[in-house]
Amino acid sequence: MLRSLNIRNYAIIDDIELSLDNNLNIITGETGAGKSIIIGALGLIMGNRSDSKVLYNEDRKCIIEAVFSNVPPSISDILLEADLDDDNELIVRREIVPSGKSRAFVNDTPTTLKVLQELSSQLIDLNAQFQLNDLYKSDFYINIIDAVAGHSPVVDNYRNLFKSYSVAKRELESLENSESTQIKEMDFMKFQLGELTEAGLSIEEQSQLESESALLEKAEDISTLIEETKYVLTDSDNNIKEIISQLAIKWERIRGMSPKIDENLDRFSELDDIIHHIVNEIDGLASSAENDPTRLLEIQDRLSTIYNLQKKHGVNSIKELIDISVQLQKNISSYESRSETILRLKEDIKSQNIELQHIANKISKSRKKVIPKLQKQVNERMEDLAMASAAIKIECKPNDIINRQGIDDISILFKANKGGHFQPIRKVASGGESARLMLSLKSAVAKKMSMPTMIFDEIDTGISGDIAGKIGHIIKEMADSHQIICITHSPQVASKADKHYFVYKEDFSDKTITNVRELSKKDKVTEIAKMLSGNPPSTYALKNAKELLSI
């Protein structure tokens, strides 16, 4: 339910606020006073686009804010998916700044126009004489008939299953359409994997080979340096090891004379150990640094293979090549299971199709059962609305292919006169006839549908007298179970209001603004009398107004 609507700096509105009744809210006013502007502002809440042209004062931003309460459960799913707070009430706000940029908020959290459109589809049902597109849509007819049939659980089950069915069909189609491309890709991946597998890579191999290659390439230089080192350290007549040994013997003779002397003697011993260690190490190095052209060639060939693979795959290490190999194996395994996936999908689709056909047939029988009753109710409603010669015919034909709505192709045909031929509504119904037909349809099913706030925008245009009274009675009846906002020029409709707002213009020296005020019981009499006879109202019109208001 729309609890309140605040409009600031929009079109010729400076600042107005409507506090709406749970049942029937009537909005009246002279032509051009600004009633349609209120609907335009509400359109922004519904996610319509706008620009800076809507600003009354171009230096201030426009703010439209609507507060909803007792919202339907379906709103929670939309809020959850959009990551928005789900509070006891829903506050929707649009702001338009002078630059023309627009922002949308739900419960003070920024959101998108798409989310507003999704929310408003569950909150607001706008009916206007020139906005009756639903009347030409098969889905609208089906939803009306399903509401009358009262088989929502079966329909919900069908639609959930159809959603899974559609996903499986798209997946199968994608797999089959990409088959030729994937075959080429798989052939290439298998080639790459074979090349990497044949290389027999190990993580530490590259660093070890690079080290061994460096030794072999410098084998002669290293061998010469080893001999020179051993000669200086141990083999020459005056080798360093012997010199250090002789010095150590001399220092040994004065051991104990000073702590520093004893420390130095220990270091002589350490030097001897170091020289011994160096000689042993370079002896071991000599064996690995022997000149071996054959081994060097083997290593260079192996490294060339590794470097080429790394360049081909755009990596710098064997580990990365091994990771690529693992991923290729996964991709190939996934592809090889593709045929199994296709087979499984085909079986699932076949099974789901059989179940969908079964449920759709059940839904179709239920729909066909209530169509005559609904057709009769709507025709009776139209007769009440001075369309006694008009009639509708609801056709339900089978579809060759199941869809989200089942197997039924439902259309409503219309004829305005007796003896005429039933034709599509769009082709033969006038604007007024379409509006009354929509009212007849919705009023016939209102108590069986969880409708949002319903807005009727001048659907009674061109209608007066007894027919206007009947429209008012129907709208009032609908308002017993739904919140209705009705913009009207008809005094008969206006007299049914639970809350009556009057829209008017105020002229100032430098500007004109639209304002709104709620009418008191006395003001209602005067306003309805004006609608009946003009301003000032006649005595007869005042009396007639009191009769309409049952005062």
XYZ file of C-alpha atoms in Angstrom:
551
model
C 0.000 0.000 0.000
C 1.204 3.496 -0.880
C 1.063 5.286 2.474
C 2.439 8.661 1.417
C 3.842 10.502 -1.586
C 6.029 13.608 -1.256
C 6.892 15.683 -4.357
C 9.401 18.547 -4.205
C 10.568 20.825 -7.018
C 8.942 18.831 -9.818
C 7.363 20.513 -12.909
C 5.183 23.268 -11.427
C 5.023 21.613 -7.993
C 7.062 23.253 -5.250
C 6.330 20.921 -2.326
C 3.268 18.736 -1.774
C 2.601 15.615 0.275
C -0.259 13.149 0.022
C -1.134 10.907 2.983
C -3.213 8.208 1.364
C -6.090 6.113 2.632
C -6.041 2.312 2.599
C -9.091 2.190 0.347
C -10.382 4.734 -2.182
C -8.401 7.934 -2.768
C -9.932 10.401 -5.232
C -7.978 13.226 -6.902
C -9.884 15.954 -8.722
C -9.153 19.399 -10.112
C -9.620 21.506 -13.188
C -7.992 20.535 -16.471
C -4.366 21.682 -16.436
C -4.249 22.056 -12.662
C -1.541 19.406 -12.383
C -3.242 16.059 -11.736
C -1.232 14.355 -14.482
C 1.951 15.831 -12.989
C 1.343 13.756 -9.864
C 1.168 10.630 -12.029
C 4.361 11.722 -13.794
C 6.129 12.083 -10.448
C 4.905 8.654 -9.424
C 6.328 7.370 -12.710
C 9.804 8.347 -11.459
C 9.239 6.115 -8.423
C 8.310 3.358 -10.878
C 11.704 3.685 -12.590
C 10.897 5.994 -15.515
C 13.753 8.076 -16.901
C 13.915 11.822 -16.502
C 16.145 14.886 -16.953
C 16.687 18.383 -15.575
C 13.677 19.716 -17.509
C 11.413 18.444 -14.722
C 12.970 20.844 -12.198
C 10.627 23.622 -11.050
C 13.583 25.584 -9.629
C 16.667 24.841 -11.718
C 18.982 25.660 -8.803
C 17.572 22.935 -6.527
C 17.281 19.195 -6.916
C 13.961 17.443 -7.376
C 12.991 14.818 -4.789
C 10.137 12.332 -5.122
C 9.643 10.025 -2.144
C 7.057 7.281 -1.695
C 6.495 5.250 1.467
C 4.902 1.809 1.146
C 3.619 -0.442 3.920
C 2.102 -3.949 3.997
C 4.126 -4.827 0.894
C 3.668 -8.252 -0.770
C 6.124 -11.086 0.134
C 7.564 -11.024 -3.412
C 9.243 -7.700 -2.542
C 11.594 -9.483 -0.121
C 13.080 -11.579 -2.936
C 13.749 -8.471 -5.059
C 15.354 -6.653 -2.111
C 17.499 -9.679 -1.232
C 18.765 -10.069 -4.795
C 19.580 -6.332 -4.963
C 21.312 -6.439 -1.544
C 18.862 -3.919 -0.056
C 17.511 -3.687 3.490
C 14.163 -5.386 4.042
C 12.398 -3.251 6.671
C 8.808 -3.086 7.865
C 8.173 -0.267 5.413
C 9.611 0.459 1.992
C 10.870 3.964 1.219
C 11.582 4.646 -2.458
C 13.214 7.960 -3.411
C 14.299 9.564 -6.677
C 16.534 12.616 -6.796
C 17.242 14.652 -9.939
C 19.991 17.271 -9.683
C 20.237 20.417 -11.860
C 22.779 18.739 -14.158
C 20.091 16.226 -15.098
C 21.674 13.267 -13.329
C 19.283 11.033 -11.455
C 19.755 8.855 -8.396
C 17.482 6.173 -6.965
C 17.299 4.976 -3.359
C 15.456 2.192 -1.566
C 15.445 2.454 2.230
C 18.225 5.077 1.901
C 20.489 2.708 -0.061
C 21.440 3.650 -3.663
C 20.008 1.343 -6.314
C 19.202 1.169 -10.035
C 16.168 2.053 -12.160
C 15.839 -1.626 -13.027
C 15.303 -2.450 -9.352
C 12.688 0.321 -9.083
C 10.903 -1.122 -12.110
C 10.921 -4.600 -10.559
C 9.619 -3.269 -7.246
C 6.931 -1.090 -8.816
C 5.633 -4.035 -10.854
C 4.725 -5.621 -7.518
C 3.529 -2.409 -5.854
C 1.708 -0.240 -8.410
C -0.800 -1.092 -11.144
C -1.315 1.964 -13.348
C -4.459 2.111 -15.472
C -4.944 5.046 -17.802
C -7.084 5.462 -20.891
C -4.003 5.831 -23.073
C -1.828 3.358 -21.138
C -3.751 0.122 -21.642
C -1.010 -1.968 -23.245
C -1.704 -4.885 -20.874
C -5.068 -5.242 -22.543
C -3.312 -6.389 -25.722
C -0.966 -8.946 -24.110
C -1.590 -12.671 -23.902
C 0.315 -12.905 -20.606
C -2.150 -10.475 -19.017
C -5.100 -12.622 -20.072
C -3.424 -15.755 -18.750
C -2.684 -14.161 -15.367
C -6.323 -13.056 -15.110
C -7.608 -16.538 -15.930
C -5.115 -18.226 -13.584
C -6.308 -15.973 -10.757
C -9.910 -17.021 -11.396
C -8.904 -20.691 -11.645
C -7.107 -20.448 -8.291
C -4.374 -22.945 -9.209
C -1.338 -20.856 -8.242
C 0.606 -23.744 -6.603
C 0.382 -25.821 -9.783
C 1.353 -22.825 -11.964
C 4.287 -21.956 -9.684
C 5.497 -25.562 -9.827
C 5.213 -25.531 -13.622
C 7.140 -22.258 -13.989
C 9.952 -23.423 -11.697
C 10.271 -26.625 -13.710
C 10.124 -24.677 -16.988
C 12.955 -22.457 -15.753
C 15.169 -25.524 -15.153
C 14.074 -26.929 -18.510
C 15.033 -23.696 -20.307
C 18.451 -23.588 -18.621
C 19.153 -27.191 -19.671
C 18.093 -26.447 -23.269
C 20.370 -23.395 -23.473
C 23.285 -25.405 -22.079
C 22.703 -28.200 -24.598
C 22.418 -25.721 -27.462
C 25.652 -24.035 -26.402
C 27.496 -27.356 -26.265
C 26.206 -28.462 -29.660
C 26.837 -25.091 -31.352
C 30.433 -24.973 -30.134
C 31.259 -28.554 -31.146
C 33.353 -27.815 -34.260
C 35.316 -25.047 -32.550
C 35.918 -27.184 -29.466
C 37.180 -30.120 -31.552
C 39.909 -27.900 -33.028
C 40.741 -26.527 -29.595
C 40.934 -30.005 -28.100
C 43.224 -31.245 -30.873
C 45.588 -28.350 -30.198
C 45.460 -28.906 -26.414
C 46.211 -32.609 -26.870
C 49.210 -31.690 -29.026
C 50.458 -29.276 -26.357
C 49.961 -31.820 -23.586
C 51.782 -34.514 -25.593
C 54.716 -32.156 -26.140
C 54.956 -31.325 -22.428
C 54.497 -34.942 -21.354
C 57.192 -36.125 -23.764
C 59.587 -33.531 -22.312
C 59.378 -35.316 -18.914
C 59.950 -32.158 -16.900
C 60.936 -31.994 -13.237
C 60.898 -28.806 -11.138
C 64.614 -28.693 -10.069
C 65.977 -29.875 -13.394
C 66.538 -26.497 -15.045
C 68.664 -24.977 -12.268
C 70.765 -28.134 -11.984
C 71.406 -28.307 -15.731
C 72.256 -24.605 -15.946
C 74.791 -25.021 -13.114
C 76.393 -28.113 -14.661
C 76.532 -26.435 -18.068
C 78.372 -23.445 -16.618
C 80.987 -25.765 -15.047
C 81.553 -27.735 -18.235
C 81.868 -24.604 -20.353
C 84.694 -23.353 -18.059
C 86.218 -26.809 -17.446
C 89.755 -25.946 -18.672
C 89.903 -22.660 -16.777
C 88.604 -24.326 -13.625
C 91.124 -27.221 -13.922
C 94.021 -24.745 -14.307
C 92.831 -22.745 -11.329
C 92.531 -25.909 -9.218
C 96.127 -26.937 -9.963
C 97.385 -23.437 -9.275
C 95.491 -23.302 -5.981
C 96.768 -26.701 -4.818
C 100.325 -25.780 -5.803
C 100.245 -22.541 -3.773
C 98.522 -24.080 -0.799
C 100.227 -27.505 -0.464
C 102.512 -28.598 -3.325
C 105.179 -25.909 -3.798
C 108.463 -25.876 -1.833
C 107.296 -22.835 0.038
C 103.601 -23.709 0.131
C 101.328 -21.848 2.460
C 100.373 -24.925 4.498
C 104.009 -25.647 5.339
C 104.783 -22.015 6.168
C 101.788 -21.818 8.529
C 102.847 -25.121 10.150
C 106.383 -23.818 10.815
C 105.041 -20.582 12.282
C 102.668 -22.546 14.511
C 105.625 -24.590 15.903
C 107.494 -21.405 16.793
C 104.504 -19.838 18.517
C 103.909 -23.104 20.391
C 107.213 -22.575 22.217
C 105.813 -19.516 24.002
C 102.325 -20.919 24.768
C 101.027 -19.912 28.150
C 102.813 -16.619 28.289
C 99.693 -14.650 27.298
C 96.019 -15.424 26.638
C 96.303 -13.689 23.247
C 99.234 -15.997 22.282
C 97.090 -19.022 23.121
C 94.181 -17.603 21.068
C 96.461 -17.086 18.049
C 97.801 -20.662 18.335
C 94.216 -21.894 18.098
C 93.684 -19.810 14.983
C 96.812 -21.355 13.374
C 95.124 -24.688 13.866
C 91.943 -23.343 12.284
C 93.905 -22.068 9.271
C 95.395 -25.492 8.766
C 91.890 -27.015 8.808
C 90.616 -24.435 6.332
C 93.427 -25.157 3.862
C 92.772 -28.861 4.210
C 89.057 -28.303 3.542
C 89.730 -26.122 0.474
C 92.017 -28.734 -1.036
C 89.456 -31.510 -0.483
C 86.658 -29.420 -2.002
C 88.562 -28.459 -5.133
C 89.610 -32.076 -5.593
C 85.884 -32.934 -5.693
C 85.226 -30.037 -8.051
C 87.914 -31.263 -10.388
C 85.981 -34.431 -11.163
C 82.762 -32.515 -12.063
C 84.604 -29.894 -14.086
C 86.398 -32.304 -16.361
C 86.298 -31.374 -20.021
C 83.411 -33.470 -21.420
C 82.120 -32.057 -24.776
C 79.564 -34.874 -25.169
C 77.913 -34.216 -21.812
C 77.937 -30.459 -22.455
C 76.137 -30.981 -25.777
C 73.517 -33.193 -24.070
C 72.874 -30.531 -21.436
C 72.603 -27.718 -24.005
C 70.129 -29.746 -26.076
C 68.008 -30.408 -23.004
C 68.071 -26.762 -21.940
C 67.141 -25.697 -25.460
C 64.043 -27.919 -25.255
C 63.076 -26.369 -21.904
C 63.682 -22.788 -23.119
C 61.621 -23.359 -26.281
C 58.670 -24.698 -24.268
C 58.843 -21.772 -21.885
C 58.890 -19.289 -24.773
C 55.994 -21.053 -26.511
C 53.814 -20.906 -23.386
C 55.004 -17.468 -22.230
C 56.407 -18.601 -18.857
C 59.777 -18.497 -17.106
C 59.968 -21.703 -15.074
C 59.448 -25.447 -15.290
C 56.886 -25.226 -12.456
C 54.689 -23.022 -14.638
C 55.024 -25.508 -17.510
C 53.946 -28.332 -15.201
C 50.945 -26.233 -14.031
C 49.970 -25.703 -17.681
C 50.249 -29.426 -18.271
C 47.908 -30.147 -15.336
C 45.346 -27.586 -16.596
C 45.483 -28.978 -20.121
C 44.771 -32.430 -18.731
C 41.757 -31.069 -16.831
C 40.437 -29.304 -19.950
C 40.837 -32.414 -22.049
C 39.145 -34.562 -19.409
C 36.305 -32.065 -19.234
C 35.910 -32.150 -23.004
C 36.020 -35.931 -23.098
C 33.126 -35.972 -20.624
C 31.256 -33.559 -22.924
C 29.480 -36.326 -24.800
C 28.310 -37.732 -21.462
C 27.046 -34.254 -20.483
C 25.170 -33.902 -23.779
C 23.571 -37.315 -23.312
C 22.591 -36.476 -19.729
C 21.137 -33.113 -20.783
C 19.096 -34.724 -23.562
C 17.695 -37.256 -21.120
C 16.904 -34.544 -18.555
C 15.237 -32.356 -21.189
C 13.151 -35.261 -22.448
C 12.071 -36.176 -18.921
C 11.282 -32.558 -18.012
C 9.369 -32.060 -21.252
C 7.134 -35.025 -20.461
C 6.475 -33.704 -16.955
C 5.880 -30.162 -18.268
C 3.401 -31.450 -20.850
C 1.546 -33.318 -18.108
C 1.331 -30.276 -15.807
C 0.547 -27.906 -18.703
C -2.368 -30.096 -19.771
C -3.665 -30.034 -16.214
C -3.392 -26.221 -16.095
C -5.028 -25.914 -19.522
C -8.043 -27.959 -18.436
C -8.381 -25.788 -15.332
C -8.208 -22.618 -17.432
C -10.767 -23.803 -19.952
C -13.106 -24.697 -17.113
C -13.287 -21.103 -15.777
C -13.205 -19.228 -19.102
C -17.005 -19.344 -19.673
C -17.647 -18.020 -16.152
C -15.124 -15.169 -16.531
C -16.435 -14.324 -19.991
C -19.968 -14.072 -18.608
C -18.891 -11.900 -15.650
C -17.004 -9.455 -17.872
C -19.849 -9.190 -20.354
C -22.257 -8.475 -17.485
C -19.895 -5.804 -16.146
C -19.711 -4.159 -19.576
C -23.493 -4.184 -19.799
C -23.585 -2.321 -16.470
C -21.210 0.221 -18.007
C -23.514 1.047 -20.959
C -21.867 -1.448 -23.295
C -24.876 -3.729 -23.550
C -24.196 -4.462 -27.205
C -20.551 -5.178 -26.611
C -19.127 -8.577 -25.733
C -15.857 -10.398 -25.394
C -14.923 -13.902 -26.433
C -11.978 -15.631 -24.766
C -10.190 -18.022 -27.096
C -7.844 -20.675 -25.790
C -5.846 -22.437 -28.501
C -3.054 -24.971 -28.017
C 0.521 -23.962 -28.729
C 2.745 -26.298 -30.717
C 5.597 -25.602 -28.294
C 5.359 -25.296 -24.528
C 6.393 -21.962 -23.047
C 6.578 -20.293 -19.649
C 2.785 -19.955 -19.551
C 2.068 -23.555 -20.565
C 0.553 -24.821 -23.800
C -2.216 -22.246 -24.147
C -2.364 -19.305 -26.523
C -5.087 -17.158 -25.008
C -6.574 -14.093 -26.643
C -9.570 -11.916 -25.883
C -11.620 -10.812 -28.867
C -14.082 -7.924 -28.740
C -17.112 -6.710 -30.605
C -18.772 -3.386 -29.868
C -22.142 -4.100 -31.478
C -24.578 -6.952 -31.840
C -24.105 -8.775 -35.100
C -20.520 -7.587 -35.337
C -17.551 -9.872 -35.660
C -15.183 -10.602 -32.788
C -11.810 -9.042 -33.512
C -8.625 -8.211 -31.564
C -9.275 -5.441 -29.014
C -6.564 -3.204 -30.456
C -8.317 -3.104 -33.837
C -11.902 -2.368 -32.818
C -12.145 -0.931 -29.287
C -12.011 2.826 -28.760
C -10.039 4.355 -25.894
C -13.150 4.653 -23.731
C -14.265 1.116 -24.552
C -10.826 -0.254 -23.767
C -10.790 1.564 -20.426
C -14.212 0.208 -19.453
C -13.231 -3.278 -20.633
C -10.084 -3.152 -18.478
C -12.160 -2.034 -15.499
C -14.610 -4.873 -16.155
C -11.817 -7.451 -16.293
C -10.009 -6.264 -13.183
C -13.121 -5.775 -11.124
C -14.266 -9.294 -12.021
C -11.085 -10.808 -10.589
C -10.002 -8.198 -8.023
C -10.928 -10.282 -4.984
C -9.023 -13.259 -6.353
C -5.818 -11.422 -7.247
C -3.175 -10.025 -4.928
C -3.112 -6.743 -6.804
C -0.800 -3.885 -5.769
C -1.988 -0.305 -5.308
C -4.230 0.358 -8.307
C -4.206 3.745 -10.017
C -6.981 4.766 -12.398
C -6.067 7.891 -14.352
C -9.147 9.423 -15.978
C -10.444 6.134 -17.343
C -13.947 7.632 -17.021
C -13.219 10.383 -19.570
C -16.273 11.061 -21.739
C -18.602 9.138 -19.413
C -21.292 10.759 -17.285
C -24.613 10.225 -15.618
C -25.732 6.762 -14.664
C -22.713 5.067 -16.276
C -20.300 7.227 -14.302
C -22.207 6.237 -11.167
C -21.777 2.576 -11.996
C -18.053 3.073 -12.602
C -17.860 4.772 -9.218
C -19.708 1.872 -7.609
C -17.352 -0.679 -9.204
C -14.241 1.234 -8.153
C -15.623 1.630 -4.631
C -16.312 -2.096 -4.484
C -12.730 -2.841 -5.568
C -11.439 -0.425 -2.919
C -12.965 -2.594 -0.191
C -10.122 -5.065 -0.742
C -7.479 -2.946 -2.528
C -5.982 0.507 -2.242
C -7.273 2.591 -5.159
C -6.028 5.994 -6.345
C -8.401 7.452 -8.910
C -7.977 10.687 -10.866
C -11.362 11.659 -12.191
C -13.521 14.419 -13.679
C -16.693 12.553 -12.741
C -18.660 13.773 -9.698
C -20.338 10.371 -9.440
C -16.940 8.658 -9.088
C -15.526 11.388 -6.823
C -18.460 11.015 -4.414
C -17.277 7.507 -3.502
C -13.996 8.743 -1.992
C -12.718 7.650 1.402
C -10.220 10.490 1.050
C -10.622 13.282 -1.502
C -7.746 15.493 -2.697
C -8.261 18.653 -4.723
C -5.479 19.810 -7.079
C -5.353 23.507 -7.898
C -3.036 26.221 -9.232
C -1.911 29.257 -7.306
C -0.755 32.349 -9.216
C 1.848 34.666 -7.720
C 3.490 37.756 -9.186
C 6.444 35.816 -10.527
C 5.286 32.193 -10.665
C 2.460 29.688 -10.779
C 2.537 26.549 -8.647
C 0.370 23.473 -8.276
C -0.889 22.647 -4.817
C -3.041 19.946 -3.248
C -5.345 19.927 -0.253
C -7.437 17.263 1.359
C -11.126 18.149 1.323
C -13.241 18.221 4.434
C -16.768 16.847 4.421
C -18.130 20.315 3.687
C -15.523 20.989 0.998
C -16.445 17.710 -0.702
C -20.005 18.916 -1.152
C -18.840 22.162 -2.719
C -16.269 20.509 -4.987
C -18.671 17.862 -6.280
C -21.325 20.530 -6.819
C -18.824 22.515 -8.910
C -18.094 19.383 -10.927
C -21.844 19.043 -11.535
C -22.668 22.615 -12.521
C -19.631 24.901 -12.532
C -18.309 27.612 -10.222
C -20.150 28.938 -8.290
C -22.319 25.836 -7.893
C -26.065 26.137 -8.123
C -28.408 25.323 -5.256
C -29.608 22.309 -7.190
C -26.020 21.147 -7.720
C -25.290 21.460 -3.988
C -28.376 19.402 -3.213
C -27.415 16.834 -5.822
C -23.884 16.680 -4.404
C -25.267 15.936 -0.937
C -27.382 13.162 -2.420
C -24.316 11.652 -4.127
C -22.445 11.812 -0.827
C -25.466 10.368 1.018
C -25.501 13.333 3.389
